């Protein structure tokens, strides 16, 4: 006589209901309210807001610096994950724990620390000033702050995949005469690329919406170092709620399109 095994959690219908309610309260309803608020504007008014030079400059800065930070972390984060997985050395566990520091550290604290370090009068910033360029209060400083807060996304996404790749596969390729560059290109890259794209997308998405670590080091100069989240806050401080929601919708649509393209590319790579 067979015994019916009770599931650990409720059945599909109930769990799906909980999932949809939770998702609606946290994601769908707030985003729907954002789009609903924007319908108070005519298309001409909406276009006038999102095509303003100040908005376009902030859009270019936010997405450009987030993309640059994601690319930098895509390279540095992969190298860091490689070192943590493939080598055993003194202090490895400490470095591995420090990777998660941007997750635990409040972003405002990170912004203040980076600003104090890279400001023109800071320990590092003064050397940059002597060389004729600035780090803080420039797009370079914003990229630096975004690189700091988004590093764990790439490392923690690539690290477990890299750990699961058997070394015997690389050794077999080497025995067949493959050079290190060929092993990296034909053995490691195909296995790591889907995870790398996931980490890249997560880092990019976090960088686009980052606020706390950027406002201190950016300088917040309109048309130069003003990011889109800050511009939204400026609109809210001026009680221009429709203008703020219009910029928010623009930011949401552009981010969604870029992430969709990354996910489609990732799916195409994963499909044999």
PDB file of C-alpha atoms in Angstrom:
ATOM      1  CA  UNK A   1       0.000   0.000   0.000  1.00  0.00           C
ATOM      2  CA  UNK A   2       1.554   3.261  -1.130  1.00  0.00           C
ATOM      3  CA  UNK A   3       1.645   6.194   1.188  1.00  0.00           C
ATOM      4  CA  UNK A   4       0.944   9.653  -0.057  1.00  0.00           C
ATOM      5  CA  UNK A   5       3.866  11.916   0.771  1.00  0.00           C
ATOM      6  CA  UNK A   6       2.795  15.382   1.904  1.00  0.00           C
ATOM      7  CA  UNK A   7       4.621  18.239   0.230  1.00  0.00           C
ATOM      8  CA  UNK A   8       6.900  20.358   2.374  1.00  0.00           C
ATOM      9  CA  UNK A   9       5.117  23.528   1.241  1.00  0.00           C
ATOM     10  CA  UNK A  10       1.521  23.984   0.007  1.00  0.00           C
ATOM     11  CA  UNK A  11       0.525  22.937  -3.498  1.00  0.00           C
ATOM     12  CA  UNK A  12       1.025  24.806  -6.736  1.00  0.00           C
ATOM     13  CA  UNK A  13      -2.231  26.749  -6.626  1.00  0.00           C
ATOM     14  CA  UNK A  14      -1.687  28.179  -3.148  1.00  0.00           C
ATOM     15  CA  UNK A  15       2.014  28.905  -3.582  1.00  0.00           C
ATOM     16  CA  UNK A  16       1.371  30.556  -6.940  1.00  0.00           C
ATOM     17  CA  UNK A  17      -1.297  32.720  -5.317  1.00  0.00           C
ATOM     18  CA  UNK A  18       1.077  33.809  -2.561  1.00  0.00           C
ATOM     19  CA  UNK A  19       3.768  34.515  -5.166  1.00  0.00           C
ATOM     20  CA  UNK A  20       1.501  36.666  -7.317  1.00  0.00           C
ATOM     21  CA  UNK A  21       0.167  38.630  -4.325  1.00  0.00           C
ATOM     22  CA  UNK A  22       3.687  39.235  -3.021  1.00  0.00           C
ATOM     23  CA  UNK A  23       4.958  40.226  -6.469  1.00  0.00           C
ATOM     24  CA  UNK A  24       1.994  42.524  -7.046  1.00  0.00           C
ATOM     25  CA  UNK A  25       2.359  44.361  -3.736  1.00  0.00           C
ATOM     26  CA  UNK A  26       6.100  44.903  -4.101  1.00  0.00           C
ATOM     27  CA  UNK A  27       6.590  45.306  -7.840  1.00  0.00           C
ATOM     28  CA  UNK A  28       3.551  45.366 -10.115  1.00  0.00           C
ATOM     29  CA  UNK A  29       1.302  47.781  -8.209  1.00  0.00           C
ATOM     30  CA  UNK A  30       4.052  50.412  -7.546  1.00  0.00           C
ATOM     31  CA  UNK A  31       5.196  50.285 -11.167  1.00  0.00           C
ATOM     32  CA  UNK A  32       1.613  50.402 -12.358  1.00  0.00           C
ATOM     33  CA  UNK A  33       1.019  53.479 -10.199  1.00  0.00           C
ATOM     34  CA  UNK A  34       4.106  55.060 -11.748  1.00  0.00           C
ATOM     35  CA  UNK A  35       2.741  54.608 -15.266  1.00  0.00           C
ATOM     36  CA  UNK A  36      -0.747  55.661 -14.136  1.00  0.00           C
ATOM     37  CA  UNK A  37       0.596  58.916 -12.712  1.00  0.00           C
ATOM     38  CA  UNK A  38       2.319  59.626 -16.009  1.00  0.00           C
ATOM     39  CA  UNK A  39      -0.995  59.385 -17.895  1.00  0.00           C
ATOM     40  CA  UNK A  40      -1.889  62.783 -16.423  1.00  0.00           C
ATOM     41  CA  UNK A  41       0.528  64.218 -18.966  1.00  0.00           C
ATOM     42  CA  UNK A  42      -0.180  64.517 -22.647  1.00  0.00           C
ATOM     43  CA  UNK A  43       2.316  63.000 -25.052  1.00  0.00           C
ATOM     44  CA  UNK A  44       3.649  66.481 -25.881  1.00  0.00           C
ATOM     45  CA  UNK A  45       4.165  67.281 -22.202  1.00  0.00           C
ATOM     46  CA  UNK A  46       5.787  63.910 -21.537  1.00  0.00           C
ATOM     47  CA  UNK A  47       8.140  64.314 -24.496  1.00  0.00           C
ATOM     48  CA  UNK A  48       9.033  67.867 -23.441  1.00  0.00           C
ATOM     49  CA  UNK A  49      10.067  66.590 -19.995  1.00  0.00           C
ATOM     50  CA  UNK A  50      12.139  63.589 -21.072  1.00  0.00           C
ATOM     51  CA  UNK A  51      13.785  65.416 -23.991  1.00  0.00           C
ATOM     52  CA  UNK A  52      14.955  68.366 -21.902  1.00  0.00           C
ATOM     53  CA  UNK A  53      18.746  68.839 -22.166  1.00  0.00           C
ATOM     54  CA  UNK A  54      19.192  68.418 -18.418  1.00  0.00           C
ATOM     55  CA  UNK A  55      17.319  65.108 -18.430  1.00  0.00           C
ATOM     56  CA  UNK A  56      19.209  63.782 -21.462  1.00  0.00           C
ATOM     57  CA  UNK A  57      22.535  64.734 -19.883  1.00  0.00           C
ATOM     58  CA  UNK A  58      21.600  62.926 -16.662  1.00  0.00           C
ATOM     59  CA  UNK A  59      20.352  59.921 -18.664  1.00  0.00           C
ATOM     60  CA  UNK A  60      23.609  59.677 -20.585  1.00  0.00           C
ATOM     61  CA  UNK A  61      25.663  60.022 -17.407  1.00  0.00           C
ATOM     62  CA  UNK A  62      23.690  57.453 -15.382  1.00  0.00           C
ATOM     63  CA  UNK A  63      23.608  54.741 -18.017  1.00  0.00           C
ATOM     64  CA  UNK A  64      27.100  55.489 -19.311  1.00  0.00           C
ATOM     65  CA  UNK A  65      28.793  55.272 -15.923  1.00  0.00           C
ATOM     66  CA  UNK A  66      26.731  52.199 -14.954  1.00  0.00           C
ATOM     67  CA  UNK A  67      27.778  50.482 -18.181  1.00  0.00           C
ATOM     68  CA  UNK A  68      31.431  51.411 -17.649  1.00  0.00           C
ATOM     69  CA  UNK A  69      31.357  50.126 -14.061  1.00  0.00           C
ATOM     70  CA  UNK A  70      29.708  46.860 -15.156  1.00  0.00           C
ATOM     71  CA  UNK A  71      32.371  46.318 -17.842  1.00  0.00           C
ATOM     72  CA  UNK A  72      35.195  47.048 -15.389  1.00  0.00           C
ATOM     73  CA  UNK A  73      33.739  44.653 -12.834  1.00  0.00           C
ATOM     74  CA  UNK A  74      33.133  42.100 -15.568  1.00  0.00           C
ATOM     75  CA  UNK A  75      36.899  41.980 -16.063  1.00  0.00           C
ATOM     76  CA  UNK A  76      38.218  42.597 -12.550  1.00  0.00           C
ATOM     77  CA  UNK A  77      35.471  40.559 -10.905  1.00  0.00           C
ATOM     78  CA  UNK A  78      36.191  37.556 -13.110  1.00  0.00           C
ATOM     79  CA  UNK A  79      39.906  37.757 -12.309  1.00  0.00           C
ATOM     80  CA  UNK A  80      39.116  38.038  -8.604  1.00  0.00           C
ATOM     81  CA  UNK A  81      36.784  35.030  -8.765  1.00  0.00           C
ATOM     82  CA  UNK A  82      39.510  33.076 -10.603  1.00  0.00           C
ATOM     83  CA  UNK A  83      42.081  33.834  -7.895  1.00  0.00           C
ATOM     84  CA  UNK A  84      39.687  32.920  -5.085  1.00  0.00           C
ATOM     85  CA  UNK A  85      38.712  29.611  -6.726  1.00  0.00           C
ATOM     86  CA  UNK A  86      41.945  28.392  -8.294  1.00  0.00           C
ATOM     87  CA  UNK A  87      44.561  29.440  -5.727  1.00  0.00           C
ATOM     88  CA  UNK A  88      45.021  28.713  -2.044  1.00  0.00           C
ATOM     89  CA  UNK A  89      47.020  31.389  -0.255  1.00  0.00           C
ATOM     90  CA  UNK A  90      47.273  33.109   3.087  1.00  0.00           C
ATOM     91  CA  UNK A  91      44.435  35.603   3.572  1.00  0.00           C
ATOM     92  CA  UNK A  92      42.184  34.146   0.885  1.00  0.00           C
ATOM     93  CA  UNK A  93      39.230  33.832   3.265  1.00  0.00           C
ATOM     94  CA  UNK A  94      39.673  37.437   4.350  1.00  0.00           C
ATOM     95  CA  UNK A  95      39.633  38.658   0.740  1.00  0.00           C
ATOM     96  CA  UNK A  96      36.639  36.424   0.022  1.00  0.00           C
ATOM     97  CA  UNK A  97      34.757  38.009   2.939  1.00  0.00           C
ATOM     98  CA  UNK A  98      35.742  41.522   1.852  1.00  0.00           C
ATOM     99  CA  UNK A  99      34.040  40.975  -1.509  1.00  0.00           C
ATOM    100  CA  UNK A 100      30.680  41.093   0.274  1.00  0.00           C
ATOM    101  CA  UNK A 101      31.542  44.341   2.098  1.00  0.00           C
ATOM    102  CA  UNK A 102      29.619  46.576  -0.377  1.00  0.00           C
ATOM    103  CA  UNK A 103      26.503  44.504   0.416  1.00  0.00           C
ATOM    104  CA  UNK A 104      26.779  45.166   4.155  1.00  0.00           C
ATOM    105  CA  UNK A 105      28.152  48.707   4.098  1.00  0.00           C
ATOM    106  CA  UNK A 106      25.554  51.503   3.835  1.00  0.00           C
ATOM    107  CA  UNK A 107      25.967  53.152   0.449  1.00  0.00           C
ATOM    108  CA  UNK A 108      26.068  56.634   1.982  1.00  0.00           C
ATOM    109  CA  UNK A 109      29.017  55.583   4.144  1.00  0.00           C
ATOM    110  CA  UNK A 110      30.777  54.256   1.061  1.00  0.00           C
ATOM    111  CA  UNK A 111      30.119  57.525  -0.752  1.00  0.00           C
ATOM    112  CA  UNK A 112      31.532  59.602   2.084  1.00  0.00           C
ATOM    113  CA  UNK A 113      34.613  57.380   2.361  1.00  0.00           C
ATOM    114  CA  UNK A 114      35.291  57.491  -1.378  1.00  0.00           C
ATOM    115  CA  UNK A 115      34.799  61.252  -1.477  1.00  0.00           C
ATOM    116  CA  UNK A 116      37.202  61.806   1.417  1.00  0.00           C
ATOM    117  CA  UNK A 117      39.751  59.602  -0.293  1.00  0.00           C
ATOM    118  CA  UNK A 118      39.494  60.904  -3.848  1.00  0.00           C
ATOM    119  CA  UNK A 119      38.584  64.567  -3.292  1.00  0.00           C
ATOM    120  CA  UNK A 120      41.187  67.089  -4.490  1.00  0.00           C
ATOM    121  CA  UNK A 121      42.454  67.453  -0.910  1.00  0.00           C
ATOM    122  CA  UNK A 122      42.213  63.723  -0.137  1.00  0.00           C
ATOM    123  CA  UNK A 123      45.134  61.289   0.206  1.00  0.00           C
ATOM    124  CA  UNK A 124      44.693  59.962  -3.344  1.00  0.00           C
ATOM    125  CA  UNK A 125      42.901  62.890  -4.948  1.00  0.00           C
ATOM    126  CA  UNK A 126      45.746  65.298  -4.312  1.00  0.00           C
ATOM    127  CA  UNK A 127      48.100  63.155  -6.377  1.00  0.00           C
ATOM    128  CA  UNK A 128      45.572  63.131  -9.217  1.00  0.00           C
ATOM    129  CA  UNK A 129      45.314  66.900  -8.945  1.00  0.00           C
ATOM    130  CA  UNK A 130      49.087  67.189  -9.219  1.00  0.00           C
ATOM    131  CA  UNK A 131      48.904  65.126 -12.417  1.00  0.00           C
ATOM    132  CA  UNK A 132      46.307  67.479 -13.873  1.00  0.00           C
ATOM    133  CA  UNK A 133      43.004  65.652 -13.476  1.00  0.00           C
ATOM    134  CA  UNK A 134      40.278  65.153 -10.900  1.00  0.00           C
ATOM    135  CA  UNK A 135      38.584  61.995  -9.671  1.00  0.00           C
ATOM    136  CA  UNK A 136      35.886  63.237  -7.319  1.00  0.00           C
ATOM    137  CA  UNK A 137      33.128  65.462  -8.713  1.00  0.00           C
ATOM    138  CA  UNK A 138      33.604  64.024 -12.210  1.00  0.00           C
ATOM    139  CA  UNK A 139      32.110  61.100 -14.170  1.00  0.00           C
ATOM    140  CA  UNK A 140      35.287  59.191 -13.274  1.00  0.00           C
ATOM    141  CA  UNK A 141      34.413  59.468  -9.600  1.00  0.00           C
ATOM    142  CA  UNK A 142      30.855  58.279 -10.268  1.00  0.00           C
ATOM    143  CA  UNK A 143      32.189  55.271 -12.180  1.00  0.00           C
ATOM    144  CA  UNK A 144      34.541  54.528  -9.294  1.00  0.00           C
ATOM    145  CA  UNK A 145      31.681  54.567  -6.777  1.00  0.00           C
ATOM    146  CA  UNK A 146      29.523  52.334  -8.968  1.00  0.00           C
ATOM    147  CA  UNK A 147      32.415  49.940  -9.458  1.00  0.00           C
ATOM    148  CA  UNK A 148      32.726  49.641  -5.677  1.00  0.00           C
ATOM    149  CA  UNK A 149      29.054  48.871  -5.011  1.00  0.00           C
ATOM    150  CA  UNK A 150      28.552  46.472  -7.951  1.00  0.00           C
ATOM    151  CA  UNK A 151      31.693  44.331  -7.652  1.00  0.00           C
ATOM    152  CA  UNK A 152      30.069  41.518  -5.582  1.00  0.00           C
ATOM    153  CA  UNK A 153      27.429  40.830  -8.240  1.00  0.00           C
ATOM    154  CA  UNK A 154      29.975  39.648 -10.801  1.00  0.00           C
ATOM    155  CA  UNK A 155      32.227  37.814  -8.350  1.00  0.00           C
ATOM    156  CA  UNK A 156      29.432  35.922  -6.619  1.00  0.00           C
ATOM    157  CA  UNK A 157      27.815  34.982  -9.924  1.00  0.00           C
ATOM    158  CA  UNK A 158      30.956  33.747 -11.658  1.00  0.00           C
ATOM    159  CA  UNK A 159      32.660  32.155  -8.643  1.00  0.00           C
ATOM    160  CA  UNK A 160      30.398  29.068  -8.163  1.00  0.00           C
ATOM    161  CA  UNK A 161      30.328  28.339 -11.900  1.00  0.00           C
ATOM    162  CA  UNK A 162      34.104  28.547 -12.074  1.00  0.00           C
ATOM    163  CA  UNK A 163      34.390  26.236  -9.061  1.00  0.00           C
ATOM    164  CA  UNK A 164      32.215  23.619 -10.812  1.00  0.00           C
ATOM    165  CA  UNK A 165      34.420  23.450 -13.916  1.00  0.00           C
ATOM    166  CA  UNK A 166      36.612  20.344 -13.510  1.00  0.00           C
ATOM    167  CA  UNK A 167      40.294  21.011 -13.899  1.00  0.00           C
ATOM    168  CA  UNK A 168      40.536  17.702 -15.734  1.00  0.00           C
ATOM    169  CA  UNK A 169      38.824  19.342 -18.702  1.00  0.00           C
ATOM    170  CA  UNK A 170      41.578  21.930 -18.967  1.00  0.00           C
ATOM    171  CA  UNK A 171      44.244  19.279 -18.454  1.00  0.00           C
ATOM    172  CA  UNK A 172      42.713  17.151 -21.201  1.00  0.00           C
ATOM    173  CA  UNK A 173      42.715  20.111 -23.580  1.00  0.00           C
ATOM    174  CA  UNK A 174      46.340  20.806 -22.721  1.00  0.00           C
ATOM    175  CA  UNK A 175      47.263  17.152 -23.358  1.00  0.00           C
ATOM    176  CA  UNK A 176      45.649  17.441 -26.792  1.00  0.00           C
ATOM    177  CA  UNK A 177      47.968  20.319 -27.599  1.00  0.00           C
ATOM    178  CA  UNK A 178      45.772  23.311 -26.809  1.00  0.00           C
ATOM    179  CA  UNK A 179      47.583  26.459 -25.765  1.00  0.00           C
ATOM    180  CA  UNK A 180      46.483  28.435 -22.655  1.00  0.00           C
ATOM    181  CA  UNK A 181      44.734  31.029 -24.820  1.00  0.00           C
ATOM    182  CA  UNK A 182      42.856  28.287 -26.682  1.00  0.00           C
ATOM    183  CA  UNK A 183      41.874  26.619 -23.418  1.00  0.00           C
ATOM    184  CA  UNK A 184      40.542  29.898 -22.101  1.00  0.00           C
ATOM    185  CA  UNK A 185      38.645  30.680 -25.305  1.00  0.00           C
ATOM    186  CA  UNK A 186      37.189  27.259 -26.107  1.00  0.00           C
ATOM    187  CA  UNK A 187      36.832  25.649 -22.661  1.00  0.00           C
ATOM    188  CA  UNK A 188      36.380  28.340 -20.010  1.00  0.00           C
ATOM    189  CA  UNK A 189      34.577  31.114 -21.889  1.00  0.00           C
ATOM    190  CA  UNK A 190      31.603  28.968 -23.088  1.00  0.00           C
ATOM    191  CA  UNK A 191      31.057  27.699 -19.544  1.00  0.00           C
ATOM    192  CA  UNK A 192      31.444  31.091 -17.870  1.00  0.00           C
ATOM    193  CA  UNK A 193      29.705  33.363 -20.378  1.00  0.00           C
ATOM    194  CA  UNK A 194      26.056  32.817 -19.249  1.00  0.00           C
ATOM    195  CA  UNK A 195      26.988  33.424 -15.607  1.00  0.00           C
ATOM    196  CA  UNK A 196      29.159  36.383 -16.611  1.00  0.00           C
ATOM    197  CA  UNK A 197      26.262  37.973 -18.484  1.00  0.00           C
ATOM    198  CA  UNK A 198      24.027  37.477 -15.453  1.00  0.00           C
ATOM    199  CA  UNK A 199      26.542  39.179 -13.182  1.00  0.00           C
ATOM    200  CA  UNK A 200      27.042  41.939 -15.734  1.00  0.00           C
ATOM    201  CA  UNK A 201      23.283  42.549 -15.961  1.00  0.00           C
ATOM    202  CA  UNK A 202      22.907  42.623 -12.163  1.00  0.00           C
ATOM    203  CA  UNK A 203      25.830  45.032 -11.802  1.00  0.00           C
ATOM    204  CA  UNK A 204      24.476  47.268 -14.547  1.00  0.00           C
ATOM    205  CA  UNK A 205      20.958  47.327 -13.072  1.00  0.00           C
ATOM    206  CA  UNK A 206      22.303  48.169  -9.617  1.00  0.00           C
ATOM    207  CA  UNK A 207      24.521  50.898 -11.046  1.00  0.00           C
ATOM    208  CA  UNK A 208      21.679  52.576 -12.917  1.00  0.00           C
ATOM    209  CA  UNK A 209      19.591  52.982  -9.780  1.00  0.00           C
ATOM    210  CA  UNK A 210      22.413  53.694  -7.309  1.00  0.00           C
ATOM    211  CA  UNK A 211      21.994  56.884  -5.314  1.00  0.00           C
ATOM    212  CA  UNK A 212      23.615  56.875  -1.882  1.00  0.00           C
ATOM    213  CA  UNK A 213      27.221  56.213  -2.851  1.00  0.00           C
ATOM    214  CA  UNK A 214      27.118  58.586  -5.835  1.00  0.00           C
ATOM    215  CA  UNK A 215      25.627  61.851  -4.582  1.00  0.00           C
ATOM    216  CA  UNK A 216      28.647  62.695  -2.421  1.00  0.00           C
ATOM    217  CA  UNK A 217      31.368  61.971  -4.958  1.00  0.00           C
ATOM    218  CA  UNK A 218      29.434  63.257  -7.978  1.00  0.00           C
ATOM    219  CA  UNK A 219      29.269  66.924  -7.030  1.00  0.00           C
ATOM    220  CA  UNK A 220      25.727  67.044  -8.473  1.00  0.00           C
ATOM    221  CA  UNK A 221      26.382  69.723 -11.071  1.00  0.00           C
ATOM    222  CA  UNK A 222      23.515  69.942 -13.604  1.00  0.00           C
ATOM    223  CA  UNK A 223      24.516  68.985 -17.155  1.00  0.00           C
ATOM    224  CA  UNK A 224      27.843  67.632 -15.846  1.00  0.00           C
ATOM    225  CA  UNK A 225      27.670  65.275 -12.863  1.00  0.00           C
ATOM    226  CA  UNK A 226      23.951  65.048 -12.086  1.00  0.00           C
ATOM    227  CA  UNK A 227      22.557  61.504 -12.172  1.00  0.00           C
ATOM    228  CA  UNK A 228      18.962  60.612 -12.991  1.00  0.00           C
ATOM    229  CA  UNK A 229      17.972  59.439  -9.464  1.00  0.00           C
ATOM    230  CA  UNK A 230      19.144  62.795  -8.092  1.00  0.00           C
ATOM    231  CA  UNK A 231      17.201  64.659 -10.776  1.00  0.00           C
ATOM    232  CA  UNK A 232      14.094  62.745  -9.721  1.00  0.00           C
ATOM    233  CA  UNK A 233      14.700  63.832  -6.116  1.00  0.00           C
ATOM    234  CA  UNK A 234      15.066  67.444  -7.294  1.00  0.00           C
ATOM    235  CA  UNK A 235      11.700  67.203  -9.053  1.00  0.00           C
ATOM    236  CA  UNK A 236      10.101  65.778  -5.911  1.00  0.00           C
ATOM    237  CA  UNK A 237      11.566  68.542  -3.764  1.00  0.00           C
ATOM    238  CA  UNK A 238       9.981  71.025  -6.167  1.00  0.00           C
ATOM    239  CA  UNK A 239       6.624  69.167  -5.853  1.00  0.00           C
ATOM    240  CA  UNK A 240       6.786  68.362  -9.560  1.00  0.00           C
ATOM    241  CA  UNK A 241       5.432  64.844  -9.109  1.00  0.00           C
ATOM    242  CA  UNK A 242       4.385  64.361 -12.724  1.00  0.00           C
ATOM    243  CA  UNK A 243       7.824  65.430 -13.915  1.00  0.00           C
ATOM    244  CA  UNK A 244       9.484  63.023 -11.483  1.00  0.00           C
ATOM    245  CA  UNK A 245       7.270  60.133 -12.577  1.00  0.00           C
ATOM    246  CA  UNK A 246       7.912  60.925 -16.252  1.00  0.00           C
ATOM    247  CA  UNK A 247      11.670  60.693 -15.674  1.00  0.00           C
ATOM    248  CA  UNK A 248      11.116  57.535 -13.640  1.00  0.00           C
ATOM    249  CA  UNK A 249       9.170  55.945 -16.502  1.00  0.00           C
ATOM    250  CA  UNK A 250      11.928  56.902 -18.942  1.00  0.00           C
ATOM    251  CA  UNK A 251      14.539  55.367 -16.663  1.00  0.00           C
ATOM    252  CA  UNK A 252      12.457  52.228 -16.195  1.00  0.00           C
ATOM    253  CA  UNK A 253      11.815  51.703 -19.912  1.00  0.00           C
ATOM    254  CA  UNK A 254      15.439  52.216 -20.948  1.00  0.00           C
ATOM    255  CA  UNK A 255      16.702  49.896 -18.196  1.00  0.00           C
ATOM    256  CA  UNK A 256      14.093  47.257 -19.104  1.00  0.00           C
ATOM    257  CA  UNK A 257      15.025  47.325 -22.793  1.00  0.00           C
ATOM    258  CA  UNK A 258      18.747  47.005 -22.044  1.00  0.00           C
ATOM    259  CA  UNK A 259      18.224  44.171 -19.563  1.00  0.00           C
ATOM    260  CA  UNK A 260      15.898  42.426 -22.017  1.00  0.00           C
ATOM    261  CA  UNK A 261      18.576  42.543 -24.694  1.00  0.00           C
ATOM    262  CA  UNK A 262      21.140  41.127 -22.267  1.00  0.00           C
ATOM    263  CA  UNK A 263      18.774  38.311 -21.250  1.00  0.00           C
ATOM    264  CA  UNK A 264      17.991  37.480 -24.877  1.00  0.00           C
ATOM    265  CA  UNK A 265      21.704  37.320 -25.612  1.00  0.00           C
ATOM    266  CA  UNK A 266      22.218  35.087 -22.594  1.00  0.00           C
ATOM    267  CA  UNK A 267      19.394  32.755 -23.689  1.00  0.00           C
ATOM    268  CA  UNK A 268      20.810  32.566 -27.196  1.00  0.00           C
ATOM    269  CA  UNK A 269      24.209  31.584 -25.802  1.00  0.00           C
ATOM    270  CA  UNK A 270      22.738  28.949 -23.486  1.00  0.00           C
ATOM    271  CA  UNK A 271      20.639  27.388 -26.280  1.00  0.00           C
ATOM    272  CA  UNK A 272      22.701  24.707 -28.046  1.00  0.00           C
TER     273      UNK A 272
END
